[in-house]
Every structure is written in structure tokens, then in C-alpha cells.
Amino acid sequence: MTATAAETGAPARAAAPPVYRDALDELRALRRQGLGTAVARVRELLGKLADAADREAAGMLLGGRAARAALDGSGAFTPVTVGLLAGSTVDALPPLLTAALMTEGVRPETVTTGYNQWRFEVLAGAPTLKDAAPLVTACLLDGAAVLEKVTDPLDADEVEARCAAFPAELDAWLAAYDKALGTLAVLNTVPMPALLRDRYIDYPTKARVESAWHRMNAGILDLSARPGAVVLSADGLADRAGSGRADDRMRHLAAHAWSTEFLDAYARELGRIVLARLGRAKKVLVLDLDHTLWGGIVGDDGIGSLKIGGGFPGSAHVELQSLAKDLSRQGVVLAVCSKNDDAVAREAVATHPEMVLRPGDFSAFRANWEPKPGNVASIAAELNLGTDAMVFVDDNPAERGLMARTRPEVAVVELDADPAGYARALAEAGWFNQLALTEEDRTRAALYRARARRDELRESTGDIEAYLRELATELTVEEYRPLNATRIAQLFGKTNQFNLTGIRYGTDELARRSAEGTAAFFGIRVTDAFGDNGLVGALAVTAAPDGGWLVENFVLSCRVFSRSVEDAVVGTLLRAARAAGAPAVHGRHVPTAKNGRFAGFYPALGFAGHDGEFRHDLTQLAELPDWVRIGTGEGKFHAP
């Protein structure tokens, strides 16, 4: 009989850590153990799943009632409702969407209707969707939606007429959806069924029908000009997925129209749309240098030996730089995070003749020997953004793995060993996709670079008030109008930190409530010695029951924090209310995951109250900060 450790006095051997076959196997184990204490690991494991079938299985694991309750109880996931309509069987889509969004800290609740009920559901007033109030509704259509009204597919005239009519039919569907729900709707172009194209045996008819089909899809794409509508390219998604059509057997047995790989690509893109609608599109692209922006190691090889431009692999590194440059021109903020000597790295960026990106393109630069997760956190702090706004590109799988493990909120772009696909991998990921691009978006990168110069001024000045006076900040109130509507809606939709009530308004709601006179909306523009910061804040003002004004929500971009802009805005509003004879101004603070630091904002400005409800009686107004000038150009605050 063998003696135990307790009998011999020997220390017990620690249990060996469990060994899992793959990420999906570990997810199954975590689900059995309870998911609520392992949310970071759940997100990391989801990010490792590349196969569509594995992602579907993971979404099914995490989409059950018990799993949803555990994850919601953790407080680490934002719940959101998404409507899913289709003209075919898309059973794999809800779990694939779950996997896509939970990687980003969002837990979707999907609402579906019966098979091929997309027309009836909306034209009947959306009885299933209305109670669920989806933030976004996707309607995935295939060729059957077009051809089901064609009696003779060999009649090219009939097919051509049907193609011509279909965009208008979808336009009417969007109008009905907007009336019933008024939230964001996502449509797609419709691939031409191969069986239709190949049914014709003469080439002129093949070409004629395909031309009509292309014109139809062009008309569908034009529907994206409607407010509240997004149109995706099904062909583009199929190209990304490697296949679009379902297996013929599944088409017959289960009415499938799309491959699982296509549905996975669609779910990922739909996830990007949901994130954009939540104001959680990424803002900062953090780039490694060695073997990423250039070929070679600058510290070992020297600047002259770096592979940039010319033939491959230098051409691939220039392609990535050019993509980063174009992203920057659309408002993406660029940063460097490299294990290098700072002076050597900066010299290479500044002096190599083939570099597309130069020092002035970067808003933050970290070249040192510290762990990269800490450097990314430092960059986020410098830019006054959360680390969840970051996208990390690095050729080294060990660095990518460390980032995913320690900073799961940072989006990590998975790269092959071959740099030829670096630019494509970043572009296809779509982390920076927006519902609409405003002029402020386009200038964001320049604004952050100007902010870096402001920080240099602050450090050189020492005295904070002297710095603020030298900054010469000017605040201008802009009343809501069509030209600034998109930006005001974007500020309400995307601002998370200084967002006092968490209420988000879409462009349709802004227009409707302004026309009804139930709310007045305003934008806040800030300029200073370094240029125009653009519209950086927005307010919604309604009538309070006591005849006073109620600030229904106030949001302010982090770009102008710590400059007393928020104090000047409310101080100006209080003075406008008193001048208009209002008895009081009311403000609210509704706690969210990110606005806790501003819970005391209203009391600090003389408002009385508690539990998030505050009132200012307008008898004694605090002095406005004398380093913020109030412009007189565009408009002034008023009640609706």
C-alpha cells in the first residue's frame, strides 16, 4: 500500500493545470465552471477562433439563457438588441453575431421572425420587432427575393422589369420600417444566382440579364443615401469569406442560401455596424515598426538597409503605410509602439526617403523597451481615450498574444508571417468603420496632433492658468440645423465619458423633435491658438415641469477636457435661461459604465439636489472662467 503525502509529511504536489485541445474546448470548460469570473478570458478565446464553424459553436455556447445571465451579471458586457430578418434560413447567424460582438464586450439579444417573413413583418407594422425595440435591424436578402415574382425566368423582358422594380420596393420597405421602428436598418446587394445566369444558352441574353441585375444592385446601393439605412455589398463579403453560396444539398434540404463562411463575414460586418451605432468604433491605430511598417530591424540593420518601397517585401510595407495614411486622412489617429531606441526609431521615420508616414503623422510615439500593453495604455492616457479605442498591428505573434491576454479590449489585427497581406488584413477588419463621416472626423487626427502641441505648451508654461490663457480658447454655440445634424448625432452617439445621461439621439430623432418643438439641440464649437477643434460638444434642452429648462443630456469630447469648457458651456446656458425669465435650470446625471467621474459636475457649478437630479435657481451664478471667450457668431441657448 502506497503512503499518502499526508502520511509521509511530504508536501502535496500542486494539481497540473488543465490542458485544452483548443480555444473552443476551453470555452466549454469555462461555461461549465461559470462564465462570470472569466470574462476577459472569454473575450480573448473568442478572438482566437478563426474558423466559422468554431465561431458558430462558441456563439451557441454563450448564447444560452444561463450563459447570458452569467455574462450580464458580470457587468463587463453591454447588452443590445438586434433584429434579424431574412429571405432564407439563417440559423447560424445569431450565434455568429454573438461571437462577433462578445469579442468586443457587447452581448447581443437577437430577435427573429418566421421564415421569409421580412416583407410581412415590416409592412404589418413590425409586430414582432416593435416590442423588442432593436437598436439595429438587418434584413439579409438573396436572389429568391427578386425572382419569386418572376413567372418565366427565360423571359428576359420580365426579369429585366423585375430588376428595375426591386430597388423601389426596398425603398418602400425602408419607409415602412422607419415608420414602425425608426432605428437603423441594414440591407445588402443581391448576388445573381448562378442557376439564373447559366440557364441561358446564348451569350447576349446572359449579358443582358446580368447587366439588369447590376443596375438593380446599383439602385439598392443608392438606398444608403436614406437616413437610417446602411447597405452592404454581398459580393464584397463573399470575396472576403471565400464563398457565398450555400451547399446545393443544404439549399434543397433546409432552404439555405448562404454558406456558413459568408454568414460569419456578414455577422462580423453587422457587428461593426452595431459598434458604430453604439459609438464604439475604434479611433487609434497603434503600429509596430520593425518588420511591420518596414522590413528589417532598424537597430541591427541600420536605416539604409530597411526594406521600404521598391520590390517585395518593401512594397508590402509601403502598402500598409499608405493604408494607414489614408485612414489618418479620414480621422483615424496614428501612434507608434515599438521596441526600439527612441532616437533611432524617430530618425528612421523622419529620414528614410521611402517612408510614406512621417513624424507629423503620429499623435503619440513610444519607442522603448517596456512591455507593449503598458505602452498602449500610456498612449491611451496621453490621448485621453480608453484602451478600447485602440487597434494594435504588430508582426510578432508573441506581442499580439500578450496584448490579447492582458488588454482584451484592444483590437488585435491577426497577421500572417508573409507581409504581403498586412494591408488587406487591416482593411478587411473594418475596426474604424463609421455610419457617416463628418468633417470633424476627417480632421480628428490633425486635432490630436495639435493637442500634442498644446501639451508641449502646458509643460513649458508650468502655471496652468497661464497656459489656459495662452491657449486662447473660444467657445461658440451652434443651433441644430441640417448642416451640423450628422455631427451632433455623432457626438451624442459616440461620446461615452462626458455623457451625463447616456441618452443617444439619431439624426431622425433630432429632426423630428426639433420640428415638433419638444427639444432644442445645440452644438459646441471650440477654437484656440492651435486651430479649430470643430464641434466637440452637444446639448439637448427641453422644458421642465416648473417652467424652467431641463438639460436632457450634455456630451463633450475628451479632446477638450481639463480646460473649463464644460463649466463655460453650462455657465452660458444658465445666463441665457435667466435672461429668458426661466425660474430654474435642471440637470441630470444618470450613471453609466464610463461617466462616473462626472457625477459631481452639476453640484460643483452651484446646482442643488441628489440622486442624479439637480436644480439651479439662477439666483447666484458662478463666474465664467476668464480664459474661455464666449463667441457671438452662430447662435445662443434657448428653450424649445
XYZ file of C-alpha atoms in Angstrom:
640
model
C 0.000 0.000 0.000
C 1.435 3.365 -1.023
C 1.700 6.047 1.692
C -0.035 9.386 1.038
C 1.693 12.754 1.189
C -0.077 13.480 4.478
C 1.240 10.243 5.994
C 4.828 10.834 4.915
C 4.840 14.537 5.691
C 5.862 15.365 2.097
C 4.300 18.475 0.559
C 1.331 17.778 -1.697
C 2.015 18.168 -5.377
C 0.069 21.005 -6.983
C -2.564 19.881 -9.450
C -1.420 20.217 -13.036
C -3.204 22.992 -14.933
C -5.854 21.668 -17.311
C -4.821 21.091 -20.892
C -7.302 22.077 -23.581
C -7.352 20.952 -27.173
C -8.131 24.410 -28.475
C -9.858 27.699 -27.610
C -13.321 26.228 -28.140
C -12.567 23.385 -25.729
C -11.530 25.904 -23.071
C -14.693 27.928 -23.660
C -16.741 24.802 -22.995
C -14.840 24.283 -19.738
C -15.377 27.902 -18.682
C -19.076 27.598 -19.361
C -19.259 24.568 -17.076
C -17.329 26.413 -14.370
C -19.310 29.637 -14.631
C -18.520 32.444 -17.033
C -18.995 35.472 -14.789
C -15.484 35.405 -13.321
C -13.636 34.813 -16.590
C -14.975 37.490 -18.915
C -11.552 38.727 -20.047
C -10.515 35.189 -20.912
C -13.802 34.641 -22.778
C -13.093 37.648 -24.993
C -9.524 36.525 -25.571
C -10.612 32.997 -26.561
C -13.290 34.316 -28.927
C -10.634 36.400 -30.634
C -8.588 33.276 -31.300
C -11.360 31.490 -33.196
C -10.802 31.864 -36.925
C -12.958 29.033 -38.289
C -16.592 29.961 -38.960
C -17.914 26.653 -37.631
C -15.986 27.136 -34.374
C -17.311 30.674 -34.027
C -20.856 29.425 -34.551
C -20.323 26.771 -31.866
C -18.889 29.388 -29.489
C -21.845 31.681 -30.081
C -24.226 28.835 -29.269
C -22.303 28.108 -26.054
C -22.504 31.733 -24.946
C -25.999 32.479 -26.220
C -27.926 30.187 -23.890
C -30.043 31.586 -21.080
C -27.714 30.589 -18.237
C -24.629 31.872 -20.071
C -26.347 35.170 -20.869
C -27.357 35.632 -17.236
C -23.811 34.952 -16.007
C -22.251 37.335 -18.512
C -24.796 40.076 -17.898
C -24.230 39.689 -14.175
C -20.521 40.348 -14.627
C -21.233 43.905 -15.792
C -18.498 43.522 -18.408
C -20.785 43.300 -21.438
C -23.139 45.885 -22.912
C -26.476 44.263 -23.782
C -28.025 45.271 -27.095
C -30.995 44.044 -29.119
C -30.553 43.292 -32.828
C -33.360 42.355 -35.217
C -32.597 39.729 -37.865
C -34.807 39.259 -40.927
C -34.016 37.131 -43.967
C -35.458 35.563 -47.092
C -33.850 32.200 -46.342
C -32.811 30.041 -43.413
C -30.018 31.757 -41.441
C -29.960 29.736 -38.212
C -26.191 30.185 -37.932
C -26.397 33.987 -37.959
C -27.474 34.671 -34.328
C -24.644 32.624 -32.755
C -22.125 34.034 -35.236
C -23.230 37.559 -34.324
C -22.951 36.648 -30.642
C -19.342 35.546 -31.173
C -18.503 38.668 -33.201
C -19.936 41.157 -30.708
C -18.925 39.470 -27.483
C -15.314 39.699 -28.618
C -15.898 43.459 -28.367
C -17.657 43.440 -25.000
C -21.211 43.599 -26.381
C -23.762 40.863 -25.684
C -26.489 40.783 -28.366
C -30.050 39.667 -27.856
C -31.309 38.700 -31.312
C -34.949 38.880 -32.353
C -36.021 36.931 -35.436
C -39.238 36.261 -37.321
C -40.538 33.265 -39.209
C -39.014 32.010 -42.436
C -39.139 34.576 -45.269
C -41.306 36.974 -43.245
C -39.187 40.046 -43.933
C -41.856 41.771 -46.041
C -44.873 40.910 -43.900
C -43.207 41.768 -40.591
C -42.399 45.340 -41.588
C -45.393 46.093 -43.781
C -47.655 44.884 -40.961
C -46.101 47.399 -38.565
C -43.329 45.178 -37.166
C -45.428 43.347 -34.511
C -42.549 41.047 -33.511
C -39.755 43.614 -33.604
C -41.557 46.587 -32.091
C -41.768 45.229 -28.538
C -38.067 44.282 -28.617
C -37.055 47.768 -29.856
C -33.885 46.667 -31.694
C -31.053 49.150 -31.948
C -30.299 47.792 -35.429
C -32.282 45.510 -37.730
C -30.566 43.565 -40.514
C -32.517 42.158 -43.455
C -30.407 39.655 -45.407
C -31.847 39.042 -48.867
C -30.827 36.596 -51.580
C -31.882 36.117 -55.201
C -35.166 34.447 -54.275
C -36.493 37.800 -53.017
C -36.157 39.115 -56.561
C -37.125 36.032 -58.546
C -40.147 34.927 -56.517
C -42.284 37.328 -58.554
C -40.851 36.202 -61.904
C -43.156 33.707 -63.634
C -40.855 32.795 -66.532
C -37.110 33.124 -65.870
C -36.394 32.659 -69.590
C -38.365 35.821 -70.362
C -35.533 38.355 -70.262
C -38.019 41.230 -70.521
C -39.790 40.049 -67.380
C -36.537 39.544 -65.470
C -35.267 42.952 -66.562
C -38.501 44.642 -65.450
C -38.377 42.867 -62.102
C -34.800 44.009 -61.542
C -35.788 47.571 -62.355
C -38.672 47.498 -59.850
C -36.911 45.874 -56.914
C -34.949 48.912 -55.563
C -38.190 50.937 -55.351
C -39.801 48.023 -53.494
C -36.964 48.094 -50.961
C -37.272 51.873 -50.699
C -40.948 51.459 -49.741
C -39.935 48.743 -47.258
C -37.443 51.132 -45.652
C -40.127 53.816 -45.390
C -42.432 51.338 -43.623
C -39.617 50.229 -41.337
C -38.794 53.821 -40.463
C -42.431 54.498 -39.620
C -42.755 51.362 -37.486
C -39.405 51.404 -35.685
C -37.252 54.344 -36.775
C -33.984 52.639 -35.886
C -31.053 51.701 -38.111
C -31.832 49.229 -40.945
C -29.194 47.195 -42.795
C -29.793 45.867 -46.322
C -27.491 44.207 -48.837
C -26.951 43.911 -52.528
C -28.215 40.640 -54.025
C -25.824 38.276 -55.815
C -27.142 36.987 -59.111
C -27.967 33.273 -58.722
C -25.630 31.156 -60.821
C -28.558 28.998 -61.873
C -30.221 32.031 -63.416
C -27.089 33.175 -65.234
C -26.282 29.707 -66.521
C -29.892 28.955 -67.504
C -29.447 30.979 -70.682
C -27.552 29.356 -73.513
C -26.966 32.442 -75.644
C -24.367 34.974 -74.575
C -26.337 38.121 -75.475
C -29.153 37.130 -73.083
C -26.663 36.229 -70.359
C -25.114 39.669 -70.718
C -28.460 41.483 -70.887
C -29.847 39.882 -67.726
C -26.589 40.329 -65.829
C -26.492 43.974 -66.844
C -30.039 44.426 -65.495
C -29.002 42.705 -62.286
C -26.004 45.025 -61.866
C -28.252 48.063 -62.384
C -30.606 46.695 -59.729
C -27.757 46.389 -57.245
C -26.609 49.907 -58.068
C -30.127 51.065 -57.190
C -30.001 49.137 -53.916
C -26.651 50.737 -53.052
C -28.187 54.154 -53.708
C -30.623 53.480 -50.837
C -27.709 54.076 -48.466
C -28.356 57.789 -49.018
C -31.510 57.413 -46.915
C -31.038 58.472 -43.272
C -31.010 55.428 -41.045
C -30.074 52.929 -43.768
C -26.861 51.009 -44.397
C -26.326 48.853 -47.493
C -23.650 46.152 -47.570
C -22.043 44.630 -50.656
C -22.830 40.912 -50.650
C -20.209 40.321 -53.330
C -17.577 42.023 -51.182
C -18.491 39.879 -48.193
C -18.449 36.725 -50.323
C -14.998 37.637 -51.598
C -13.810 38.093 -48.015
C -15.407 34.803 -46.933
C -14.054 32.789 -49.844
C -17.545 31.521 -50.665
C -21.026 32.971 -50.724
C -23.489 30.325 -51.776
C -24.738 27.527 -49.566
C -24.061 23.924 -50.452
C -26.657 22.766 -53.009
C -27.824 19.952 -50.751
C -28.444 22.366 -47.872
C -30.209 24.681 -50.281
C -32.687 21.933 -51.033
C -32.944 20.317 -47.576
C -33.010 23.412 -45.354
C -33.631 26.437 -47.626
C -30.132 27.754 -47.012
C -28.944 30.437 -49.418
C -25.623 31.369 -47.801
C -22.544 29.454 -46.718
C -21.535 29.482 -43.065
C -18.366 31.344 -44.067
C -20.451 34.061 -45.702
C -22.733 34.354 -42.675
C -19.639 34.687 -40.480
C -18.302 37.541 -42.623
C -21.776 39.129 -42.597
C -22.016 38.775 -38.792
C -18.636 40.445 -38.331
C -19.647 43.354 -40.580
C -23.005 43.662 -38.837
C -21.088 43.704 -35.563
C -19.051 46.657 -36.829
C -22.299 48.489 -37.621
C -23.674 47.823 -34.136
C -20.436 49.066 -32.580
C -20.558 52.207 -34.716
C -24.173 52.771 -33.675
C -23.101 52.423 -30.038
C -20.311 54.956 -30.596
C -17.665 52.277 -30.099
C -15.862 52.314 -33.422
C -12.115 52.337 -32.885
C -10.228 55.635 -33.096
C -6.496 54.916 -32.800
C -4.226 52.727 -34.945
C -1.142 51.652 -32.970
C 1.643 50.444 -35.267
C 4.825 48.498 -34.660
C 7.902 49.491 -36.707
C 10.368 46.600 -37.267
C 9.004 44.041 -39.745
C 5.670 45.917 -39.750
C 5.974 49.439 -41.146
C 9.279 48.418 -42.688
C 11.209 45.250 -43.343
C 14.197 44.634 -41.097
C 15.298 45.719 -37.634
C 16.492 49.302 -37.650
C 18.673 48.896 -34.559
C 20.566 45.962 -36.102
C 20.420 46.604 -39.832
C 20.658 50.390 -39.932
C 18.342 52.855 -41.640
C 19.847 52.355 -45.080
C 19.166 48.606 -45.084
C 15.479 48.820 -44.223
C 13.103 47.335 -46.814
C 10.640 50.079 -47.719
C 9.238 50.503 -51.225
C 10.625 49.051 -54.412
C 10.037 45.352 -54.940
C 8.664 42.852 -52.476
C 8.765 42.816 -49.461
C 9.351 46.580 -49.347
C 6.264 47.136 -51.492
C 4.078 45.363 -48.912
C 5.325 47.597 -46.093
C 4.668 50.714 -48.179
C 1.179 49.376 -48.921
C 0.492 49.174 -45.183
C 1.873 52.673 -44.637
C -0.273 54.045 -47.462
C -3.374 52.456 -45.949
C -2.525 53.940 -42.550
C -2.059 57.342 -44.204
C -5.482 57.099 -45.853
C -7.077 56.041 -42.566
C -5.465 59.074 -40.954
C -6.939 61.325 -43.637
C -10.357 60.014 -42.531
C -9.741 60.832 -38.882
C -8.006 57.734 -37.517
C -5.319 58.730 -35.021
C -1.925 57.091 -35.622
C 0.553 56.059 -32.934
C 3.824 54.101 -32.811
C 4.518 51.363 -30.288
C 7.905 49.741 -30.945
C 10.661 48.024 -29.003
C 13.492 50.243 -30.134
C 15.749 53.061 -29.057
C 13.653 56.198 -29.332
C 16.220 58.323 -31.169
C 16.974 55.585 -33.721
C 13.290 54.914 -34.425
C 12.452 58.591 -34.821
C 15.409 59.149 -37.138
C 14.296 56.307 -39.404
C 10.747 57.639 -39.631
C 11.998 61.146 -40.331
C 14.799 60.454 -42.797
C 14.261 57.270 -44.796
C 13.419 58.506 -48.317
C 10.765 55.836 -48.997
C 8.733 56.366 -45.831
C 5.110 57.319 -46.540
C 4.456 58.137 -42.894
C 6.468 60.903 -41.249
C 6.755 62.103 -37.631
C 3.992 64.631 -38.175
C 1.536 61.836 -38.985
C 1.744 60.369 -35.477
C -0.060 61.772 -32.442
C 1.888 59.580 -29.990
C 5.250 57.814 -30.264
C 6.504 55.073 -27.944
C 9.864 53.529 -28.847
C 11.363 51.906 -25.771
C 11.905 48.505 -24.190
C 8.852 48.444 -21.947
C 6.051 45.852 -22.385
C 3.739 46.931 -25.173
C 0.454 46.582 -23.246
C 1.733 49.220 -20.816
C 2.828 51.445 -23.679
C -0.596 51.182 -25.311
C -2.208 52.155 -22.002
C 0.200 55.103 -21.823
C -0.754 56.194 -25.348
C -4.442 55.988 -24.432
C -3.864 58.118 -21.350
C -1.914 60.693 -23.384
C -4.756 60.937 -25.890
C -7.379 60.913 -23.116
C -9.085 57.880 -24.668
C -9.883 54.425 -23.396
C -7.740 51.471 -24.422
C -10.901 50.072 -26.018
C -10.444 52.710 -28.755
C -7.155 51.116 -29.862
C -6.267 48.796 -32.758
C -2.880 47.094 -32.474
C -0.821 45.973 -35.508
C 2.360 44.002 -34.873
C 4.088 41.314 -36.907
C 5.186 39.410 -33.787
C 2.635 36.782 -32.689
C 4.057 36.812 -29.158
C 3.372 40.554 -28.854
C -0.111 40.086 -30.286
C -0.804 37.254 -27.856
C 0.402 39.286 -24.886
C -1.806 42.204 -25.913
C -4.849 39.941 -26.323
C -4.223 38.323 -22.942
C -3.581 41.444 -20.882
C -5.636 44.006 -22.823
C -8.590 42.103 -24.362
C -10.375 45.378 -25.054
C -7.641 46.347 -27.564
C -8.428 45.079 -31.062
C -5.539 42.993 -32.352
C -5.155 42.506 -36.103
C -4.025 38.960 -36.839
C -1.257 38.907 -39.449
C 0.273 36.063 -41.430
C 4.041 35.650 -41.464
C 4.042 36.980 -45.035
C 3.811 40.811 -45.082
C 2.063 40.705 -48.466
C -1.308 40.514 -46.717
C -0.735 43.041 -43.923
C -2.657 45.903 -45.527
C -5.542 43.666 -46.596
C -5.865 42.188 -43.085
C -6.088 45.641 -41.523
C -8.509 46.984 -44.120
C -10.832 43.973 -44.011
C -11.042 44.073 -40.218
C -13.124 47.263 -40.531
C -12.440 48.400 -36.966
C -12.764 52.083 -37.855
C -15.983 51.881 -39.901
C -18.470 54.695 -39.246
C -22.144 55.121 -40.111
C -21.266 58.509 -41.603
C -18.096 60.564 -41.861
C -18.232 64.197 -40.800
C -15.748 66.972 -41.416
C -14.762 66.740 -37.747
C -13.957 63.055 -38.304
C -11.702 63.894 -41.221
C -9.751 66.389 -39.160
C -9.582 64.326 -35.944
C -6.016 63.156 -36.480
C -4.833 66.725 -37.070
C -6.712 67.814 -33.957
C -4.906 65.243 -31.839
C -1.572 66.309 -33.270
C -2.449 69.901 -32.371
C -3.338 68.655 -28.937
C 0.174 67.251 -28.586
C 1.494 70.757 -29.284
C -0.864 72.120 -26.610
C 0.564 69.627 -24.156
C 4.061 70.829 -25.033
C 2.930 74.388 -24.336
C 1.442 73.350 -20.985
C 4.649 71.614 -19.944
C 6.757 74.610 -20.933
C 4.460 77.086 -19.176
C 4.196 75.347 -15.810
C 1.436 77.636 -14.457
C -1.873 76.019 -15.509
C -3.851 79.283 -15.599
C -1.127 80.971 -17.620
C -1.210 78.048 -20.009
C -5.000 78.229 -20.370
C -4.829 81.959 -21.110
C -2.115 81.444 -23.717
C -4.298 78.759 -25.282
C -6.923 81.452 -26.050
C -9.911 79.102 -26.077
C -13.089 80.410 -27.698
C -16.470 78.690 -27.370
C -19.298 79.172 -29.861
C -22.863 77.845 -29.574
C -24.372 76.481 -32.793
C -28.077 75.802 -33.023
C -29.104 72.497 -34.611
C -29.520 72.683 -38.378
C -29.207 70.245 -41.307
C -25.542 71.086 -41.904
C -24.447 70.086 -38.409
C -27.101 67.415 -37.721
C -24.856 64.457 -38.541
C -22.065 65.676 -36.264
C -24.436 66.464 -33.377
C -25.985 62.993 -33.663
C -22.497 61.507 -33.810
C -21.447 63.318 -30.630
C -24.486 62.023 -28.769
C -23.919 58.557 -30.201
C -20.155 58.190 -29.753
C -19.294 60.135 -26.587
C -19.060 57.836 -23.568
C -17.079 59.573 -20.803
C -18.585 63.064 -20.560
C -22.090 61.864 -21.407
C -24.165 62.928 -18.437
C -27.292 60.840 -19.018
C -26.296 58.304 -21.662
C -29.189 59.304 -23.938
C -28.276 58.946 -27.610
C -30.163 60.679 -30.416
C -30.102 59.637 -34.069
C -30.432 62.111 -36.922
C -34.103 61.201 -37.410
C -34.948 61.897 -33.763
C -33.064 65.200 -33.842
C -35.064 66.316 -36.874
C -38.395 65.067 -35.526
C -38.121 66.563 -32.050
C -36.791 69.853 -33.401
C -39.739 70.069 -35.791
C -42.193 69.146 -33.022
C -40.695 71.724 -30.693
C -40.227 69.166 -27.908
C -36.474 69.732 -27.645
C -33.813 72.194 -28.728
C -30.433 70.831 -29.751
C -27.121 72.673 -29.813
C -23.556 72.022 -30.879
C -20.487 73.481 -29.159
C -17.546 74.580 -31.292
C -14.158 75.273 -29.726
C -11.208 77.071 -31.295
C -7.882 78.026 -29.757
C -4.422 79.240 -30.619
C -3.681 75.998 -32.455
C -6.774 75.981 -34.654
C -10.401 74.875 -34.861
C -11.233 71.823 -32.737
C -14.554 71.501 -34.560
C -17.861 70.650 -32.907
C -16.805 68.981 -29.671
C -19.979 69.095 -27.585
C -23.751 68.831 -27.852
C -26.728 69.620 -25.623
C -30.397 68.680 -25.625
C -32.651 71.161 -23.811
C -36.327 70.546 -23.028
C -38.995 72.245 -20.932
C -39.136 71.284 -17.251
C -42.488 70.868 -15.435
C -41.877 74.004 -13.348
C -41.448 76.128 -16.468
C -37.674 76.014 -16.269
C -35.179 74.443 -18.648
C -34.066 70.827 -18.430
C -30.702 69.753 -19.841
C -31.801 66.345 -21.078
C -28.221 65.482 -21.995
C -24.855 67.165 -22.335
C -21.917 65.479 -24.030
C -18.387 66.743 -24.535
C -15.466 65.252 -26.412
C -12.448 64.217 -24.376
C -10.346 66.381 -26.705
C -11.207 69.492 -24.659
C -11.237 68.071 -21.129
C -9.462 69.988 -18.350
C -9.887 73.369 -19.994
C -13.070 74.504 -18.188
C -15.021 74.323 -21.463
C -17.808 72.338 -19.768
C -18.075 74.964 -17.000
C -18.260 77.749 -19.569
C -20.978 75.930 -21.531
C -23.263 75.468 -18.541
C -22.464 78.943 -17.220
C -23.510 80.407 -20.572
C -26.695 78.334 -20.572
C -27.599 79.463 -17.044
C -27.220 83.099 -18.069
C -29.371 82.553 -21.172
C -32.090 80.904 -19.058
C -32.101 83.752 -16.541
C -32.270 86.316 -19.333
C -35.248 84.454 -20.810
C -37.071 84.623 -17.465
C -36.859 80.910 -16.676
C -37.295 80.102 -12.951
C -34.621 77.407 -12.911
C -32.390 75.071 -14.905
C -32.492 71.348 -14.190
C -29.731 68.845 -14.903
C -29.365 65.107 -14.530
C -26.596 62.594 -14.104
C -27.527 59.010 -14.978
C -24.640 56.656 -14.137
C -23.170 54.602 -16.988
C -20.118 52.383 -17.191
C -17.896 55.337 -18.148
C -19.343 58.623 -16.838
C -18.833 58.118 -13.102
C -16.080 60.727 -12.815
C -18.633 63.439 -13.692
C -21.248 62.543 -11.053
C -20.423 65.759 -9.189
C -20.408 68.015 -12.246
C -23.679 69.860 -11.574
C -23.192 70.332 -7.793
C -19.761 71.842 -8.480
C -21.500 74.539 -10.533
C -23.984 75.522 -7.832
C -26.825 73.107 -8.579
C -28.666 71.628 -5.593
C -30.037 68.116 -5.467
C -29.170 64.463 -5.046
C -29.586 61.019 -6.605
C -28.741 62.374 -10.044
C -31.463 65.104 -10.086
C -30.214 68.695 -9.781
C -31.709 72.203 -9.921
C -30.191 75.670 -10.177
C -32.452 78.536 -9.077
C -30.448 81.099 -11.099
C -30.059 83.488 -8.169
C -26.286 83.276 -7.830
C -24.235 82.335 -10.877
C -20.600 81.350 -10.648
C -18.131 83.442 -12.611
C -17.290 82.163 -16.065
C -13.666 81.062 -16.482
C -11.911 84.140 -17.802
C -9.617 82.112 -20.067
C -12.582 80.925 -22.173
C -14.018 83.533 -24.506
C -17.694 83.157 -25.489
C -18.131 83.780 -29.200
C -21.129 85.635 -30.557
C -21.293 84.150 -34.021
C -23.680 81.258 -34.573
C -26.488 81.236 -32.023
C -27.470 81.159 -28.365
C -29.129 78.768 -25.977
C -32.920 78.796 -25.744
C -35.757 76.564 -24.625
C -37.770 74.607 -27.250
